[in-house]
């Protein structure tokens, strides 16, 4: 039975039994404490915690999930996976054990021709929580499972909680016996390799306190059901294969990877591990990109980048070459998963664009990272150590995207270990900082549950800002330092929830409104930011300027209208730029982010190469042509299907409801958008593109000024051009040629100066060779070159002097210079010196440490540097002492 058919059959069964089929939520979690959805129940968590009322009593889903805690274990076993799908049925205070257990048994054991999965009841075992006699009785007396195939297990195996105070309860699991060839008799208690878990039924019946699972406070007022059936595991059993990597979806990717790299699955464990990593990670990356995640250096983007780079690394281990395979493997993943998730086909061009660009970018990283690793390894050996610095490993990983597993492997090849404790400590520090930053913006000082309770108690905030800049409102919620308070006084930082507001909450790239909330005759709050920490709840953050504000106060809310109008102009400009870019580059130029500020904007879009000056000029010209036509800007609400059929663009990865707002500018631009806009394009005045740059793999950015800001920018540039024209005595239109000629002459002059300086440095070689003196077992030359001498010239000088002194006896050359305020040192030794244990890398390390820095290189020549130019002579003396002390 194919994976897609298993999911379809599961959902159809529960729909026929009164459940609402809820489409899979995006992998991008709404819960601000999570980066990604990591369990099937996550989208329903607010309902289980009582923060929101579920819109249905029963639900069933096939939920996409990603877990990255065990990412390093992926591939090493046949069961670990970073992406998986969880089938589940849920009851929110409707039915409980007496209904959930028979439903599960019916679906699992009903014949295939009747819509079930057709399992032989004689091969099924059940586990229950050791104190849950109620569940055991239902399995035994109502369903008919023999008592000898029901096993009681403790809290570690059959008890569930969210890990925080809230709902908890026992669970019951269904296991399938694969037969004696897989292990010992005796049920799940005896061997969980032979007896495989099919389904976990969680019975939320108690409330847990903050101390742990044993801190049971009492019964929940409404008992809930949360079940989870792993789709991949079920597919492995129903398809008669030993593990999830041999199922139809993952197997298709794995075998295509083997075909492309000229390997075979099952031939060698090392090869199998890499093929499993590739299969899992390609599928995970495809699903993440489809849900709008882009590779980056933090949060979800970092997860995606790490997954893709592990994939490339393993592909190169398999193939032994630098070929690009991800485009073909991504196509295979889209085909394999498209039957369940049709949006993969819709987003295919975008997915390919992002993943292809990251693969190419990482190829460059591997080249540069290998060079950086080599230099760091040489410094390690030069310092007499066999432990590669954890700080160096972190820098390679964090700054250059070099995978830690690659650093570990390369270190082992060179006889080095890696200080993994320091590396992990630095990684954890970075994760903690990123998590704090992510939560701070949306949550301020409050726990997320506080906002959910406000929403539950006060209801949604009505937004009036499309038509009104002021409103009479009422204070429904008041927070100070994350805690609900009855009133706030002058000078306090406060968060207010109003029943209705003209303030736009930051969303869709548009910055929040600023303004004031005034209590008649009693106080004023300066609003500095507005956020939606939970859906449909606007939280106004600011400072009580004077007086006080209290719950239930009637207030007058007013936004800064001039600022709003400037932001609206910028937002409308992003829509025009988006259309112009698509016209120039094709439909693959999709929006990848934006920020609309007063008078300026940035717009991120997907593209595999930079835009040339001519292309930028054409985009700018097209946008301003539309402005001059004064096209009317219209917005309206319609169904999502109707909007898409009209050609409205949806932001890639964004989540939309059944009803959406469409903003259109004639036929030129039509997008789904919740932001504020101008009434006609002529109100933008002028749009000036300020430049284009890269912000990540496959993502480019244009920045622009709008309206009066654009005019001022143009005016300033015109004045600057006029001044250049006057100073160079050249007409404006001839300035580019004149400046090109001046720059060319300057570069030629700099090259000549550099040549003369290099010649001057090398002219000293003969005299330096004559100055060689006996020092220990070697002839030694130490020399400080003139300031400004480059490291390359120092190296040439050292090698020249070494060559003049011959090979008959040991020779050590140590030359230094100060360039741009930083000291440099180069050490060269001949083979005879090396035989006396005088290694260039070790000597340069001695000198570099005296300079307050580091260095390394080969045994015959090495270079380094430092931060203290006053220590140059000290560094040379340190080298001399070491040579003198050598026997």
PDB file of C-alpha atoms in Angstrom, residues 91-250:
ATOM      1  CA  UNK A  91     -11.133  14.850  20.437  1.00  0.00           C
ATOM      2  CA  UNK A  92     -11.543  18.132  22.304  1.00  0.00           C
ATOM      3  CA  UNK A  93     -13.793  17.181  25.197  1.00  0.00           C
ATOM      4  CA  UNK A  94     -16.051  15.033  22.983  1.00  0.00           C
ATOM      5  CA  UNK A  95     -15.270  11.305  23.197  1.00  0.00           C
ATOM      6  CA  UNK A  96     -12.673   9.551  25.338  1.00  0.00           C
ATOM      7  CA  UNK A  97     -11.157   6.075  25.815  1.00  0.00           C
ATOM      8  CA  UNK A  98     -14.405   4.217  25.288  1.00  0.00           C
ATOM      9  CA  UNK A  99     -14.611   5.550  21.709  1.00  0.00           C
ATOM     10  CA  UNK A 100     -10.950   6.146  20.795  1.00  0.00           C
ATOM     11  CA  UNK A 101      -9.841   2.556  21.468  1.00  0.00           C
ATOM     12  CA  UNK A 102     -12.522   0.771  19.345  1.00  0.00           C
ATOM     13  CA  UNK A 103     -12.020   3.267  16.489  1.00  0.00           C
ATOM     14  CA  UNK A 104      -8.290   2.557  16.413  1.00  0.00           C
ATOM     15  CA  UNK A 105      -8.814  -1.207  16.481  1.00  0.00           C
ATOM     16  CA  UNK A 106     -11.443  -1.043  13.737  1.00  0.00           C
ATOM     17  CA  UNK A 107      -9.214   0.947  11.339  1.00  0.00           C
ATOM     18  CA  UNK A 108      -6.179  -1.250  11.945  1.00  0.00           C
ATOM     19  CA  UNK A 109      -7.977  -4.596  11.591  1.00  0.00           C
ATOM     20  CA  UNK A 110     -10.776  -3.920   9.076  1.00  0.00           C
ATOM     21  CA  UNK A 111     -10.087  -5.611   5.721  1.00  0.00           C
ATOM     22  CA  UNK A 112      -8.418  -3.498   3.049  1.00  0.00           C
ATOM     23  CA  UNK A 113     -11.438  -3.813   0.772  1.00  0.00           C
ATOM     24  CA  UNK A 114     -13.578  -2.263   3.544  1.00  0.00           C
ATOM     25  CA  UNK A 115     -11.283   0.735   4.061  1.00  0.00           C
ATOM     26  CA  UNK A 116      -9.081  -0.641   6.825  1.00  0.00           C
ATOM     27  CA  UNK A 117      -5.415  -1.606   6.980  1.00  0.00           C
ATOM     28  CA  UNK A 118      -6.076  -5.341   7.123  1.00  0.00           C
ATOM     29  CA  UNK A 119      -3.818  -6.336  10.033  1.00  0.00           C
ATOM     30  CA  UNK A 120      -4.281  -9.820  11.460  1.00  0.00           C
ATOM     31  CA  UNK A 121      -5.650  -9.283  15.018  1.00  0.00           C
ATOM     32  CA  UNK A 122      -3.615 -12.313  16.170  1.00  0.00           C
ATOM     33  CA  UNK A 123      -0.395 -10.368  15.440  1.00  0.00           C
ATOM     34  CA  UNK A 124      -1.341  -7.268  17.405  1.00  0.00           C
ATOM     35  CA  UNK A 125      -0.303  -6.498  20.985  1.00  0.00           C
ATOM     36  CA  UNK A 126      -1.381  -3.632  23.234  1.00  0.00           C
ATOM     37  CA  UNK A 127       0.356  -1.753  26.048  1.00  0.00           C
ATOM     38  CA  UNK A 128      -1.371   0.367  28.700  1.00  0.00           C
ATOM     39  CA  UNK A 129      -0.169   2.510  31.600  1.00  0.00           C
ATOM     40  CA  UNK A 130       0.414   0.403  34.675  1.00  0.00           C
ATOM     41  CA  UNK A 131      -2.403   2.132  36.632  1.00  0.00           C
ATOM     42  CA  UNK A 132      -4.877   2.407  33.732  1.00  0.00           C
ATOM     43  CA  UNK A 133      -7.240  -0.482  34.422  1.00  0.00           C
ATOM     44  CA  UNK A 134      -9.980   1.356  32.538  1.00  0.00           C
ATOM     45  CA  UNK A 135      -8.115   1.216  29.216  1.00  0.00           C
ATOM     46  CA  UNK A 136      -7.114  -2.393  29.789  1.00  0.00           C
ATOM     47  CA  UNK A 137     -10.748  -3.353  30.393  1.00  0.00           C
ATOM     48  CA  UNK A 138     -11.872  -1.699  27.163  1.00  0.00           C
ATOM     49  CA  UNK A 139      -9.180  -3.518  25.155  1.00  0.00           C
ATOM     50  CA  UNK A 140     -10.011  -6.839  26.838  1.00  0.00           C
ATOM     51  CA  UNK A 141     -13.795  -6.771  27.250  1.00  0.00           C
ATOM     52  CA  UNK A 142     -15.033  -4.421  24.516  1.00  0.00           C
ATOM     53  CA  UNK A 143     -12.495  -4.967  21.735  1.00  0.00           C
ATOM     54  CA  UNK A 144     -11.607  -8.567  22.558  1.00  0.00           C
ATOM     55  CA  UNK A 145      -7.804  -8.478  22.796  1.00  0.00           C
ATOM     56  CA  UNK A 146      -6.661 -11.544  24.788  1.00  0.00           C
ATOM     57  CA  UNK A 147      -5.303 -10.601  28.244  1.00  0.00           C
ATOM     58  CA  UNK A 148      -1.947 -12.269  27.451  1.00  0.00           C
ATOM     59  CA  UNK A 149      -1.391  -9.748  24.624  1.00  0.00           C
ATOM     60  CA  UNK A 150      -2.046  -6.716  26.849  1.00  0.00           C
ATOM     61  CA  UNK A 151       0.983  -5.508  28.794  1.00  0.00           C
ATOM     62  CA  UNK A 152       1.113  -2.866  31.524  1.00  0.00           C
ATOM     63  CA  UNK A 153       4.108  -0.504  31.414  1.00  0.00           C
ATOM     64  CA  UNK A 154       5.346   2.353  33.556  1.00  0.00           C
ATOM     65  CA  UNK A 155       5.498   6.098  33.203  1.00  0.00           C
ATOM     66  CA  UNK A 156       8.607   6.043  31.009  1.00  0.00           C
ATOM     67  CA  UNK A 157       6.749   4.072  28.303  1.00  0.00           C
ATOM     68  CA  UNK A 158       3.041   4.788  28.650  1.00  0.00           C
ATOM     69  CA  UNK A 159       2.547   8.259  30.088  1.00  0.00           C
ATOM     70  CA  UNK A 160       2.389  11.557  28.214  1.00  0.00           C
ATOM     71  CA  UNK A 161       2.732  15.260  29.036  1.00  0.00           C
ATOM     72  CA  UNK A 162       3.740  18.396  27.150  1.00  0.00           C
ATOM     73  CA  UNK A 163       6.764  19.004  29.339  1.00  0.00           C
ATOM     74  CA  UNK A 164       5.067  22.006  30.952  1.00  0.00           C
ATOM     75  CA  UNK A 165       2.275  22.484  33.422  1.00  0.00           C
ATOM     76  CA  UNK A 166      -1.003  21.512  31.767  1.00  0.00           C
ATOM     77  CA  UNK A 167      -2.788  18.437  30.415  1.00  0.00           C
ATOM     78  CA  UNK A 168      -1.245  14.985  30.837  1.00  0.00           C
ATOM     79  CA  UNK A 169      -2.344  11.429  31.052  1.00  0.00           C
ATOM     80  CA  UNK A 170      -1.736   7.767  30.323  1.00  0.00           C
ATOM     81  CA  UNK A 171      -1.372   6.415  26.828  1.00  0.00           C
ATOM     82  CA  UNK A 172      -1.961   3.101  25.145  1.00  0.00           C
ATOM     83  CA  UNK A 173      -0.006   1.718  22.198  1.00  0.00           C
ATOM     84  CA  UNK A 174      -0.736  -0.834  19.492  1.00  0.00           C
ATOM     85  CA  UNK A 175       2.188  -3.059  18.433  1.00  0.00           C
ATOM     86  CA  UNK A 176       2.608  -5.393  15.461  1.00  0.00           C
ATOM     87  CA  UNK A 177       4.473  -8.691  15.769  1.00  0.00           C
ATOM     88  CA  UNK A 178       6.822  -9.038  12.759  1.00  0.00           C
ATOM     89  CA  UNK A 179       7.615 -12.659  13.569  1.00  0.00           C
ATOM     90  CA  UNK A 180      10.283 -14.777  15.273  1.00  0.00           C
ATOM     91  CA  UNK A 181      12.921 -13.966  12.636  1.00  0.00           C
ATOM     92  CA  UNK A 182      13.028 -10.424  14.077  1.00  0.00           C
ATOM     93  CA  UNK A 183      13.577 -11.267  17.739  1.00  0.00           C
ATOM     94  CA  UNK A 184      12.398 -12.851  20.959  1.00  0.00           C
ATOM     95  CA  UNK A 185       8.896 -13.884  21.970  1.00  0.00           C
ATOM     96  CA  UNK A 186       7.163 -12.020  24.771  1.00  0.00           C
ATOM     97  CA  UNK A 187       5.578  -8.861  23.391  1.00  0.00           C
ATOM     98  CA  UNK A 188       6.873  -5.261  23.435  1.00  0.00           C
ATOM     99  CA  UNK A 189       8.285  -5.746  26.931  1.00  0.00           C
ATOM    100  CA  UNK A 190      10.625  -8.378  25.546  1.00  0.00           C
ATOM    101  CA  UNK A 191      11.727  -6.968  22.174  1.00  0.00           C
ATOM    102  CA  UNK A 192      10.704  -3.727  20.448  1.00  0.00           C
ATOM    103  CA  UNK A 193      12.635  -4.659  17.305  1.00  0.00           C
ATOM    104  CA  UNK A 194      10.323  -7.586  16.736  1.00  0.00           C
ATOM    105  CA  UNK A 195       7.200  -5.867  18.104  1.00  0.00           C
ATOM    106  CA  UNK A 196       6.858  -2.535  16.261  1.00  0.00           C
ATOM    107  CA  UNK A 197       4.693   0.304  17.558  1.00  0.00           C
ATOM    108  CA  UNK A 198       1.913   1.235  15.117  1.00  0.00           C
ATOM    109  CA  UNK A 199      -0.116   3.797  17.003  1.00  0.00           C
ATOM    110  CA  UNK A 200      -0.041   5.721  20.267  1.00  0.00           C
ATOM    111  CA  UNK A 201      -3.348   6.784  21.851  1.00  0.00           C
ATOM    112  CA  UNK A 202      -2.940   9.532  24.464  1.00  0.00           C
ATOM    113  CA  UNK A 203      -5.682  10.026  27.038  1.00  0.00           C
ATOM    114  CA  UNK A 204      -5.459  13.567  28.428  1.00  0.00           C
ATOM    115  CA  UNK A 205      -7.380  13.268  31.645  1.00  0.00           C
ATOM    116  CA  UNK A 206      -5.335  15.001  34.358  1.00  0.00           C
ATOM    117  CA  UNK A 207      -3.764  18.385  34.972  1.00  0.00           C
ATOM    118  CA  UNK A 208      -0.024  18.382  35.640  1.00  0.00           C
ATOM    119  CA  UNK A 209       1.727  20.841  37.931  1.00  0.00           C
ATOM    120  CA  UNK A 210       5.057  22.536  37.248  1.00  0.00           C
ATOM    121  CA  UNK A 211       7.191  19.976  39.101  1.00  0.00           C
ATOM    122  CA  UNK A 212       6.804  17.045  36.722  1.00  0.00           C
ATOM    123  CA  UNK A 213       4.632  14.157  35.627  1.00  0.00           C
ATOM    124  CA  UNK A 214       4.134  12.937  39.174  1.00  0.00           C
ATOM    125  CA  UNK A 215       2.745  16.325  40.255  1.00  0.00           C
ATOM    126  CA  UNK A 216      -0.882  15.574  39.326  1.00  0.00           C
ATOM    127  CA  UNK A 217      -3.217  18.366  40.442  1.00  0.00           C
ATOM    128  CA  UNK A 218      -6.497  16.666  39.533  1.00  0.00           C
ATOM    129  CA  UNK A 219      -8.869  15.781  36.695  1.00  0.00           C
ATOM    130  CA  UNK A 220      -9.245  18.004  33.644  1.00  0.00           C
ATOM    131  CA  UNK A 221     -12.714  19.551  33.293  1.00  0.00           C
ATOM    132  CA  UNK A 222     -12.849  18.185  29.720  1.00  0.00           C
ATOM    133  CA  UNK A 223     -10.963  15.055  28.758  1.00  0.00           C
ATOM    134  CA  UNK A 224      -9.216  14.975  25.388  1.00  0.00           C
ATOM    135  CA  UNK A 225      -7.846  12.445  22.904  1.00  0.00           C
ATOM    136  CA  UNK A 226      -4.591  12.880  20.954  1.00  0.00           C
ATOM    137  CA  UNK A 227      -3.341   9.980  18.848  1.00  0.00           C
ATOM    138  CA  UNK A 228      -0.293   9.591  16.651  1.00  0.00           C
ATOM    139  CA  UNK A 229       0.451   7.065  13.933  1.00  0.00           C
ATOM    140  CA  UNK A 230       3.807   7.454  12.168  1.00  0.00           C
ATOM    141  CA  UNK A 231       3.052   7.357   8.452  1.00  0.00           C
ATOM    142  CA  UNK A 232       6.563   6.241   7.445  1.00  0.00           C
ATOM    143  CA  UNK A 233       6.614   3.406   9.973  1.00  0.00           C
ATOM    144  CA  UNK A 234       3.156   2.224   8.906  1.00  0.00           C
ATOM    145  CA  UNK A 235       4.270   2.344   5.267  1.00  0.00           C
ATOM    146  CA  UNK A 236       7.309   0.183   6.038  1.00  0.00           C
ATOM    147  CA  UNK A 237       5.110  -2.489   7.619  1.00  0.00           C
ATOM    148  CA  UNK A 238       2.382  -2.433   4.961  1.00  0.00           C
ATOM    149  CA  UNK A 239       4.945  -2.425   2.144  1.00  0.00           C
ATOM    150  CA  UNK A 240       6.793  -5.376   3.681  1.00  0.00           C
ATOM    151  CA  UNK A 241      10.169  -3.668   4.024  1.00  0.00           C
ATOM    152  CA  UNK A 242      12.509  -3.620   7.000  1.00  0.00           C
ATOM    153  CA  UNK A 243      12.856   0.133   7.478  1.00  0.00           C
ATOM    154  CA  UNK A 244      11.477   3.501   6.419  1.00  0.00           C
ATOM    155  CA  UNK A 245      14.294   4.091   3.901  1.00  0.00           C
ATOM    156  CA  UNK A 246      12.972   1.259   1.742  1.00  0.00           C
ATOM    157  CA  UNK A 247       9.434   2.663   1.474  1.00  0.00           C
ATOM    158  CA  UNK A 248       8.085   4.167  -1.751  1.00  0.00           C
ATOM    159  CA  UNK A 249       8.828   7.820  -0.873  1.00  0.00           C
ATOM    160  CA  UNK A 250      12.227   7.700   0.802  1.00  0.00           C
TER     161      UNK A 250
END
